[in-house]
């Protein structure tokens, strides 16, 4: 994909994306507050839908149907334990003490989209789960720090991969982050791996959704028969975090964090 197909955002565009980014943060705050043992992932979807609707925003996920997948049936992705990403909210998936869950949400307002995800523990989680979430969050922080005008796209992926592999975990290669703006998925694709100093040059006005997906065990994943749910092949734990980040003259600006 050539860099010429990347839509650069103006300061006014980025101001709008910041406003929708704060709605995404509010939704994830509300969902996170509702995450406790006994709650179904369908109830979490309802919390997200209510906060989104009150804010005057519309879902980026509901009905989304890329490359032959069935239309996505929720406004939130809820990915429990071995589910890496795109877990569909269900009444019969009930959170229990010791689970980890990835909550992923994106919406549109004023013509722009913002996209963010968090991984959180339910009650008391294992030491491995705690470390997995901590390493995944830190890998995103390092990737955000690489979002500087003049750096290269692979510097972002390398920041994720090097941190994750140093801690003995593995990076998922099949799914990537993405440009974001008037559409949820824009160019470029943003892999969570790469060779430092390679790839297209990052420029002021680019906005990227960076989303490390990290497995406790092997990197391999598979998609279940529902066409969405991506699980680790070895059924060990996975974590996923995401922020929408603007590359500006003042460095990286995280649009989906207060
Ligand atoms: N945040 C994810 C992404 O960037 C989720 C999209 S999948 C959907 O690709 F179906 F829920 F839309
Ligand atoms: Co995304």
Coordinates of N, CA, C and O in Angstrom, one line a residue, residues 16-174:
X16 N -12.1 16.9 16.0 CA -13.3 16.1 16.0 C -13.0 14.7 16.5 O -13.8 14.1 17.2
X17 N -11.9 14.2 16.0 CA -11.5 12.8 16.4 C -11.2 12.7 17.9 O -11.5 11.7 18.5
X18 N -10.7 13.8 18.5 CA -10.5 13.8 19.9 C -11.9 13.7 20.6 O -12.0 13.0 21.6
X19 N -12.9 14.5 20.1 CA -14.2 14.4 20.8 C -14.8 13.0 20.7 O -15.4 12.6 21.7
X20 N -14.7 12.4 19.6 CA -15.3 11.0 19.5 C -14.4 10.1 20.3 O -14.9 9.1 20.9
X21 N -13.1 10.4 20.4 CA -12.2 9.5 21.2 C -12.6 9.5 22.7 O -12.5 8.5 23.3
X22 N -13.0 10.7 23.1 CA -13.4 10.8 24.5 C -14.7 10.0 24.8 O -14.9 9.5 25.9
X23 N -15.6 10.0 23.8 CA -16.8 9.1 23.9 C -16.4 7.7 24.0 O -16.9 6.9 24.9
X24 N -15.5 7.3 23.2 CA -15.0 5.9 23.3 C -14.4 5.6 24.7 O -14.7 4.5 25.2
X25 N -13.7 6.5 25.2 CA -13.1 6.3 26.6 C -14.2 6.2 27.6 O -14.1 5.4 28.5
X26 N -15.3 7.1 27.5 CA -16.4 7.0 28.4 C -17.1 5.6 28.3 O -17.5 5.1 29.3
X27 N -17.3 5.1 27.1 CA -17.9 3.8 26.9 C -17.1 2.7 27.6 O -17.6 1.9 28.3
X28 N -15.8 2.7 27.3 CA -15.0 1.7 27.9 C -14.9 1.8 29.4 O -14.8 0.8 30.1
X29 N -14.9 3.1 29.9 CA -14.9 3.2 31.4 C -16.2 2.6 32.0 O -16.1 1.9 33.0
X30 N -17.3 2.8 31.3 CA -18.6 2.3 31.8 C -18.6 0.7 31.7 O -19.1 0.0 32.6
X31 N -18.1 0.2 30.6 CA -18.1 -1.2 30.4 C -17.1 -1.8 31.5 O -17.4 -2.9 32.1
X32 N -15.9 -1.2 31.6 CA -15.0 -1.7 32.6 C -15.6 -1.8 34.0 O -15.4 -2.7 34.8
X33 N -16.3 -0.7 34.4 CA -16.9 -0.6 35.7 C -18.0 -1.7 35.9 O -18.3 -2.2 37.0
X34 N -18.6 -2.2 34.8 CA -19.6 -3.2 34.8 C -19.0 -4.6 34.8 O -19.8 -5.6 35.0
X35 N -17.7 -4.8 34.6 CA -17.1 -6.1 34.5 C -16.9 -6.7 35.8 O -16.0 -6.2 36.6
X36 N -17.7 -7.7 36.2 CA -17.5 -8.3 37.5 C -18.1 -9.7 37.4 O -18.8 -10.0 36.4
X37 N -17.7 -10.6 38.3 CA -18.2 -12.0 38.2 C -19.7 -12.0 38.2 O -20.4 -11.3 38.9
X38 N -20.3 -12.9 37.3 CA -21.8 -13.0 37.2 C -22.4 -12.2 36.1 O -23.6 -12.4 35.7
X39 N -21.6 -11.3 35.5 CA -22.2 -10.5 34.4 C -21.9 -11.2 33.1 O -20.9 -11.7 32.8
X40 N -22.9 -11.1 32.2 CA -22.8 -11.7 30.9 C -22.1 -10.7 29.9 O -22.3 -9.5 30.1
X41 N -21.5 -11.2 28.9 CA -20.9 -10.3 27.9 C -21.9 -9.5 27.1 O -21.7 -8.4 26.6
X42 N -23.1 -10.1 27.0 CA -24.3 -9.4 26.4 C -24.7 -8.2 27.2 O -24.9 -7.1 26.6
X43 N -24.7 -8.3 28.5 CA -25.0 -7.1 29.4 C -23.9 -6.0 29.1 O -24.3 -4.8 29.2
X44 N -22.7 -6.4 28.9 CA -21.6 -5.4 28.7 C -21.9 -4.7 27.4 O -21.7 -3.5 27.3
X45 N -22.4 -5.4 26.4 CA -22.8 -4.8 25.1 C -23.9 -3.8 25.3 O -23.9 -2.7 24.7
X46 N -24.8 -4.1 26.2 CA -25.9 -3.2 26.4 C -25.5 -1.9 27.1 O -26.0 -0.8 26.9
X47 N -24.5 -2.1 28.1 CA -23.9 -0.9 28.7 C -23.3 0.0 27.7 O -23.5 1.2 27.6
X48 N -22.5 -0.6 26.8 CA -21.8 0.2 25.7 C -22.8 0.9 24.8 O -22.7 2.1 24.5
X49 N -23.9 0.2 24.5 CA -24.9 0.7 23.6 C -25.6 1.9 24.2 O -25.8 2.9 23.5
X50 N -25.8 1.8 25.5 CA -26.5 2.9 26.2 C -25.7 4.2 26.3 O -26.1 5.3 26.0
X51 N -24.4 4.0 26.7 CA -23.5 5.2 26.8 C -23.3 5.8 25.4 O -23.3 7.0 25.3
X52 N -23.1 5.0 24.4 CA -22.9 5.4 23.0 C -24.1 6.2 22.6 O -23.9 7.4 22.0
X53 N -25.3 5.7 22.8 CA -26.5 6.3 22.2 C -26.7 7.7 22.9 O -27.0 8.7 22.3
X54 N -26.5 7.7 24.3 CA -26.7 9.0 25.0 C -25.8 10.0 24.5 O -26.1 11.2 24.6
X55 N -24.6 9.6 24.1 CA -23.6 10.6 23.6 C -23.8 11.0 22.2 O -23.1 11.8 21.6
X56 N -24.9 10.4 21.5 CA -25.2 10.8 20.1 C -24.3 10.2 19.1 O -24.1 10.7 18.0
X57 N -23.6 9.1 19.5 CA -22.7 8.5 18.5 C -23.3 7.2 17.9 O -24.3 6.7 18.5
X58 N -22.7 6.7 16.8 CA -23.2 5.5 16.2 C -22.1 4.5 16.1 O -21.0 4.8 15.9
X59 N -22.5 3.2 16.2 CA -21.6 2.1 16.3 C -20.8 2.0 15.0 O -21.3 2.0 13.9
X60 N -19.5 1.7 15.1 CA -18.7 1.3 14.0 C -18.7 -0.2 13.7 O -18.3 -0.7 12.7
X61 N -19.1 -1.0 14.7 CA -19.1 -2.4 14.6 C -20.4 -3.1 14.1 O -20.4 -4.0 13.4
X62 N -21.5 -2.5 14.6 CA -22.8 -3.2 14.4 C -23.1 -3.3 12.9 O -23.1 -2.2 12.2
X63 N -23.2 -4.5 12.4 CA -23.5 -4.7 11.0 C -22.3 -4.7 10.1 O -22.4 -4.9 8.9
X64 N -21.1 -4.4 10.7 CA -19.8 -4.4 9.9 C -19.6 -5.8 9.3 O -19.6 -6.8 10.0
X65 N -19.3 -5.9 8.0 CA -19.2 -7.2 7.4 C -18.0 -7.1 6.3 O -18.3 -7.1 5.1
X66 N -16.8 -7.2 6.8 CA -15.7 -7.1 5.8 C -15.5 -8.5 5.1 O -15.8 -9.5 5.7
X67 N -15.0 -8.5 3.9 CA -14.6 -9.7 3.2 C -15.4 -11.0 3.5 O -14.8 -12.0 4.0
X68 N -16.7 -10.9 3.3 CA -17.5 -12.2 3.4 C -17.8 -12.6 4.8 O -18.5 -13.6 5.0
X69 N -17.4 -12.0 5.9 CA -17.8 -12.3 7.2 C -19.2 -12.0 7.4 O -19.7 -11.0 6.8
X70 N -20.0 -12.7 8.3 CA -21.3 -12.3 8.6 C -21.4 -10.9 9.3 O -20.4 -10.6 9.9
X71 N -22.4 -10.1 9.1 CA -22.5 -8.8 9.8 C -22.3 -8.9 11.3 O -22.9 -9.8 11.9
X72 N -21.4 -8.1 11.8 CA -21.1 -8.2 13.2 C -22.3 -7.8 14.0 O -22.9 -6.8 13.8
X73 N -22.7 -8.7 15.0 CA -24.0 -8.5 15.7 C -24.0 -7.6 16.9 O -25.1 -7.5 17.6
X74 N -22.9 -7.0 17.3 CA -22.9 -6.2 18.5 C -22.3 -4.8 18.3 O -21.8 -4.5 17.2
X75 N -22.2 -4.0 19.4 CA -21.5 -2.7 19.3 C -20.2 -2.8 20.0 O -19.4 -1.9 20.0
X76 N -19.9 -4.0 20.7 CA -18.7 -4.2 21.5 C -18.1 -5.5 21.1 O -18.9 -6.5 20.9
X77 N -16.8 -5.7 21.2 CA -16.2 -7.0 21.1 C -15.8 -7.4 22.6 O -15.2 -6.6 23.3
X78 N -16.1 -8.6 23.0 CA -15.8 -9.1 24.3 C -15.1 -10.4 24.2 O -15.6 -11.4 23.9
X79 N -13.8 -10.3 24.5 CA -12.9 -11.5 24.2 C -12.3 -12.0 25.5 O -11.4 -11.4 26.1
X80 N -12.9 -13.2 25.9 CA -12.6 -13.7 27.2 C -11.5 -14.8 27.1 O -11.6 -15.7 26.3
X81 N -10.5 -14.7 27.9 CA -9.4 -15.7 28.1 C -8.7 -16.0 26.8 O -7.9 -15.3 26.3
X82 N -9.0 -17.2 26.2 CA -8.2 -17.6 25.0 C -8.7 -16.9 23.7 O -8.2 -17.1 22.7
X83 N -9.8 -16.1 23.9 CA -10.3 -15.3 22.7 C -9.3 -14.1 22.6 O -9.1 -13.4 23.5
X84 N -8.7 -14.0 21.4 CA -7.8 -13.0 21.1 C -8.5 -11.7 20.8 O -8.2 -10.6 21.5
X85 N -9.4 -11.7 19.8 CA -10.1 -10.5 19.4 C -11.5 -11.0 18.9 O -11.7 -12.1 18.5
X86 N -12.4 -10.0 18.7 CA -13.7 -10.2 18.0 C -14.6 -11.2 18.7 O -15.5 -11.8 18.0
X87 N -14.5 -11.3 20.0 CA -15.5 -12.2 20.7 C -16.8 -11.5 20.7 O -17.0 -10.3 20.9
X88 N -17.9 -12.3 20.3 CA -19.2 -11.7 20.1 C -19.9 -11.8 21.5 O -19.9 -12.8 22.2
X89 N -20.6 -10.6 21.9 CA -21.3 -10.6 23.2 C -22.4 -11.7 23.2 O -23.1 -11.8 22.2
X90 N -22.5 -12.4 24.3 CA -23.5 -13.5 24.4 C -24.1 -13.5 25.8 O -23.4 -13.3 26.8
X91 N -25.4 -13.9 25.9 CA -26.0 -14.0 27.2 C -25.5 -15.2 27.9 O -25.6 -15.2 29.2
X92 N -24.9 -16.2 27.3 CA -24.5 -17.4 28.0 C -22.9 -17.4 28.2 O -22.4 -18.4 28.6
X93 N -22.3 -16.3 28.0 CA -20.9 -16.1 28.4 C -20.9 -15.2 29.6 O -21.1 -14.0 29.5
X94 N -20.7 -15.9 30.8 CA -20.8 -15.2 32.1 C -19.4 -15.0 32.7 O -18.7 -16.0 32.8
X95 N -19.0 -13.8 33.0 CA -17.7 -13.6 33.6 C -17.6 -14.3 35.0 O -18.5 -14.3 35.7
X96 N -16.4 -14.8 35.3 CA -16.1 -15.4 36.6 C -14.8 -14.9 37.1 O -13.9 -14.5 36.3
X97 N -14.6 -15.1 38.4 CA -13.4 -14.7 39.1 C -12.2 -15.4 38.4 O -12.3 -16.6 38.1
X98 N -11.2 -14.6 38.1 CA -10.0 -15.2 37.5 C -9.9 -15.1 35.9 O -8.9 -15.3 35.3
X99 N -11.1 -14.7 35.3 CA -11.1 -14.5 33.9 C -10.3 -13.2 33.5 O -10.2 -12.3 34.3
X100 N -9.8 -13.1 32.2 CA -9.4 -11.8 31.7 C -10.3 -11.6 30.5 O -10.8 -12.5 29.8
X101 N -10.6 -10.3 30.2 CA -11.5 -10.0 29.1 C -10.9 -8.7 28.4 O -10.5 -7.8 29.0
X102 N -10.9 -8.9 27.0 CA -10.6 -7.7 26.2 C -11.9 -7.1 25.8 O -12.9 -7.8 25.3
X103 N -12.1 -5.8 26.0 CA -13.2 -5.0 25.5 C -12.8 -4.0 24.5 O -11.9 -3.3 24.7
X104 N -13.4 -4.1 23.3 CA -13.0 -3.3 22.1 C -14.2 -2.6 21.6 O -15.3 -3.2 21.4
X105 N -14.1 -1.3 21.4 CA -15.2 -0.4 21.0 C -14.8 0.7 20.1 O -13.7 1.3 20.2
X106 N -15.6 0.9 19.0 CA -15.4 2.1 18.1 C -16.7 2.6 17.7 O -17.7 1.9 17.6
X107 N -16.8 4.0 17.6 CA -18.0 4.6 17.1 C -17.7 5.9 16.3 O -16.5 6.3 16.2
X108 N -18.7 6.4 15.7 CA -18.6 7.6 14.8 C -19.4 8.7 15.4 O -20.5 8.5 16.0
X109 N -18.9 9.9 15.3 CA -19.6 11.1 15.6 C -19.0 12.3 14.8 O -17.8 12.3 14.6
X110 N -19.8 13.2 14.3 CA -19.3 14.4 13.5 C -18.5 13.9 12.3 O -17.5 14.5 11.9
X111 N -18.8 12.7 11.8 CA -18.2 12.2 10.6 C -16.8 11.5 10.8 O -16.2 11.1 9.8
X112 N -16.4 11.3 12.1 CA -15.2 10.7 12.3 C -15.3 9.5 13.3 O -16.3 9.4 14.1
X113 N -14.3 8.6 13.2 CA -14.3 7.4 14.0 C -13.2 7.4 15.0 O -12.1 7.9 14.7
X114 N -13.4 6.8 16.2 CA -12.3 6.5 17.1 C -12.5 5.0 17.6 O -13.6 4.5 17.7
X115 N -11.4 4.4 17.9 CA -11.3 2.9 18.2 C -10.4 2.7 19.3 O -9.2 3.2 19.3
X116 N -10.8 1.9 20.3 CA -9.9 1.6 21.5 C -10.3 0.3 22.1 O -11.5 -0.1 22.0
X117 N -9.4 -0.3 22.8 CA -9.6 -1.6 23.5 C -8.8 -1.6 24.8 O -7.7 -1.0 24.8
X118 N -9.3 -2.4 25.7 CA -8.5 -2.6 27.0 C -8.6 -4.1 27.3 O -9.6 -4.8 27.0
X119 N -7.6 -4.6 28.0 CA -7.7 -6.0 28.6 C -7.7 -5.8 30.1 O -6.9 -5.1 30.7
X120 N -8.7 -6.4 30.8 CA -8.8 -6.3 32.3 C -9.0 -7.6 32.9 O -9.6 -8.6 32.3
X121 N -8.6 -7.7 34.2 CA -8.8 -8.9 34.9 C -10.1 -8.8 35.8 O -10.5 -7.8 36.2
X122 N -10.7 -10.0 36.0 CA -11.9 -10.1 36.8 C -11.6 -10.7 38.1 O -11.1 -11.9 38.2
X123 N -11.7 -9.9 39.2 CA -11.4 -10.4 40.5 C -9.9 -10.8 40.6 O -9.0 -10.0 40.1
X124 N -9.6 -11.9 41.1 CA -8.2 -12.3 41.4 C -7.7 -13.2 40.2 O -8.3 -14.2 39.9
X125 N -6.7 -12.7 39.4 CA -6.2 -13.4 38.2 C -4.9 -14.0 38.5 O -4.2 -13.6 39.5
X126 N -4.5 -15.0 37.7 CA -3.2 -15.7 37.8 C -2.1 -14.7 37.6 O -2.2 -13.7 36.9
X127 N -0.9 -15.1 38.1 CA 0.3 -14.3 37.9 C 0.6 -14.2 36.4 O 1.0 -13.1 35.9
X128 N 0.4 -15.3 35.6 CA 0.7 -15.2 34.2 C -0.3 -14.2 33.5 O 0.1 -13.4 32.7
X129 N -1.6 -14.2 33.9 CA -2.5 -13.3 33.3 C -2.2 -11.9 33.6 O -2.3 -11.0 32.8
X130 N -1.8 -11.6 34.9 CA -1.4 -10.3 35.3 C -0.2 -9.8 34.5 O -0.2 -8.6 34.0
X131 N 0.8 -10.6 34.3 CA 2.0 -10.3 33.5 C 1.6 -10.0 32.1 O 2.2 -9.1 31.4
X132 N 0.8 -10.9 31.5 CA 0.4 -10.8 30.1 C -0.3 -9.4 29.8 O 0.1 -8.7 28.9
X133 N -1.2 -9.0 30.7 CA -1.9 -7.7 30.5 C -0.9 -6.6 30.7 O -0.9 -5.6 29.9
X134 N 0.0 -6.7 31.7 CA 1.0 -5.6 31.9 C 1.9 -5.4 30.7 O 2.2 -4.3 30.3
X135 N 2.4 -6.6 30.2 CA 3.3 -6.5 29.1 C 2.6 -6.0 27.8 O 3.2 -5.2 27.1
X136 N 1.4 -6.4 27.6 CA 0.6 -5.9 26.5 C 0.4 -4.4 26.5 O 0.6 -3.7 25.6
X137 N 0.0 -3.9 27.7 CA -0.2 -2.4 27.9 C 1.1 -1.7 27.7 O 1.1 -0.7 27.0
X138 N 2.2 -2.2 28.2 CA 3.5 -1.5 28.1 C 3.9 -1.5 26.6 O 4.5 -0.5 26.2
X139 N 3.6 -2.6 25.9 CA 4.0 -2.6 24.5 C 3.3 -1.5 23.7 O 3.8 -0.9 22.8
X140 N 2.0 -1.3 24.1 CA 1.2 -0.2 23.4 C 1.9 1.2 23.8 O 2.0 2.0 22.9
X141 N 2.3 1.4 25.0 CA 2.9 2.6 25.4 C 4.2 2.9 24.6 O 4.4 4.0 24.1
X142 N 4.9 1.8 24.4 CA 6.2 1.9 23.6 C 5.9 2.2 22.1 O 6.5 3.0 21.5
X143 N 4.8 1.6 21.6 CA 4.4 1.9 20.2 C 3.9 3.3 20.1 O 4.2 4.0 19.1
X144 N 3.2 3.8 21.1 CA 2.7 5.2 21.0 C 3.9 6.2 21.0 O 3.9 7.1 20.2
X145 N 4.9 5.9 21.8 CA 6.1 6.7 21.8 C 6.8 6.8 20.5 O 7.5 7.7 20.2
X146 N 6.6 5.8 19.7 CA 7.3 5.7 18.3 C 6.5 6.5 17.3 O 6.9 6.6 16.1
X147 N 5.3 7.0 17.7 CA 4.4 7.7 16.7 C 4.9 9.2 16.5 O 4.2 10.1 17.0
X148 N 6.1 9.3 15.9 CA 6.7 10.6 15.8 C 7.0 10.9 14.3 O 7.5 10.0 13.6
X149 N 6.7 12.1 13.8 CA 7.0 12.5 12.5 C 8.4 12.2 12.1 O 9.3 12.5 12.9
X150 N 8.6 11.5 11.0 CA 9.9 11.1 10.5 C 10.3 9.7 10.9 O 11.2 9.2 10.3
X151 N 9.7 9.1 11.9 CA 10.0 7.7 12.2 C 9.4 6.9 11.0 O 8.7 7.4 10.1
X152 N 9.6 5.6 11.1 CA 9.0 4.6 10.1 C 7.9 3.8 10.7 O 7.9 3.5 11.9
X153 N 7.0 3.3 9.8 CA 5.9 2.5 10.3 C 6.4 1.3 11.1 O 5.8 0.9 12.1
X154 N 7.5 0.6 10.6 CA 7.9 -0.6 11.3 C 8.5 -0.3 12.7 O 8.6 -1.2 13.5
X155 N 8.8 1.0 13.0 CA 9.3 1.3 14.3 C 8.2 1.1 15.3 O 8.5 0.7 16.5
X156 N 6.9 1.2 14.9 CA 5.8 1.0 15.8 C 5.7 -0.5 16.1 O 5.6 -1.0 17.2
X157 N 5.7 -1.3 15.0 CA 5.6 -2.8 15.2 C 6.8 -3.3 16.0 O 6.6 -4.2 16.8
X158 N 8.0 -2.8 15.7 CA 9.2 -3.3 16.4 C 9.1 -3.0 17.9 O 9.4 -3.8 18.7
X159 N 8.5 -1.8 18.2 CA 8.3 -1.4 19.6 C 7.5 -2.4 20.3 O 7.8 -2.9 21.5
X160 N 6.4 -2.9 19.7 CA 5.5 -3.9 20.3 C 6.3 -5.2 20.4 O 6.4 -5.8 21.4
X161 N 6.7 -5.7 19.2 CA 7.3 -7.1 19.1 C 8.5 -7.2 20.1 O 8.6 -8.2 20.8
X162 N 9.4 -6.2 20.1 CA 10.6 -6.4 20.9 C 10.2 -6.5 22.4 O 10.8 -7.3 23.1
X163 N 9.3 -5.7 22.8 CA 8.9 -5.7 24.2 C 8.2 -7.0 24.6 O 8.5 -7.6 25.6
X164 N 7.3 -7.4 23.7 CA 6.6 -8.7 24.0 C 7.5 -9.9 24.0 O 7.4 -10.7 25.0
X165 N 8.4 -10.0 23.0 CA 9.2 -11.2 23.0 C 10.3 -11.2 24.1 O 10.6 -12.3 24.6
X166 N 10.7 -10.0 24.5 CA 11.6 -9.9 25.6 C 11.0 -10.6 26.9 O 11.8 -11.1 27.7
X167 N 9.7 -10.5 27.0 CA 9.1 -11.0 28.2 C 8.5 -12.5 27.9 O 7.7 -13.0 28.7
X168 N 8.9 -13.1 26.8 CA 8.5 -14.5 26.6 C 7.1 -14.7 26.1 O 6.7 -15.9 26.0
X169 N 6.4 -13.7 25.6 CA 5.1 -13.9 25.0 C 5.2 -13.7 23.5 O 6.3 -13.4 23.0
X170 N 4.1 -13.9 22.8 CA 4.2 -13.9 21.3 C 3.2 -12.9 20.8 O 2.1 -12.7 21.3
X171 N 3.5 -12.3 19.6 CA 2.7 -11.3 19.0 C 1.9 -12.0 17.9 O 2.4 -12.8 17.1
X172 N 0.6 -11.7 17.8 CA -0.3 -12.2 16.7 C 0.0 -11.4 15.4 O 0.1 -10.2 15.4
X173 N 0.2 -12.2 14.3 CA 0.6 -11.6 13.1 C -0.6 -11.5 12.1 O -0.5 -10.7 11.2
X174 N -1.7 -12.2 12.3 CA -2.8 -12.2 11.3 C -3.6 -11.0 11.4 O -4.3 -10.6 10.4

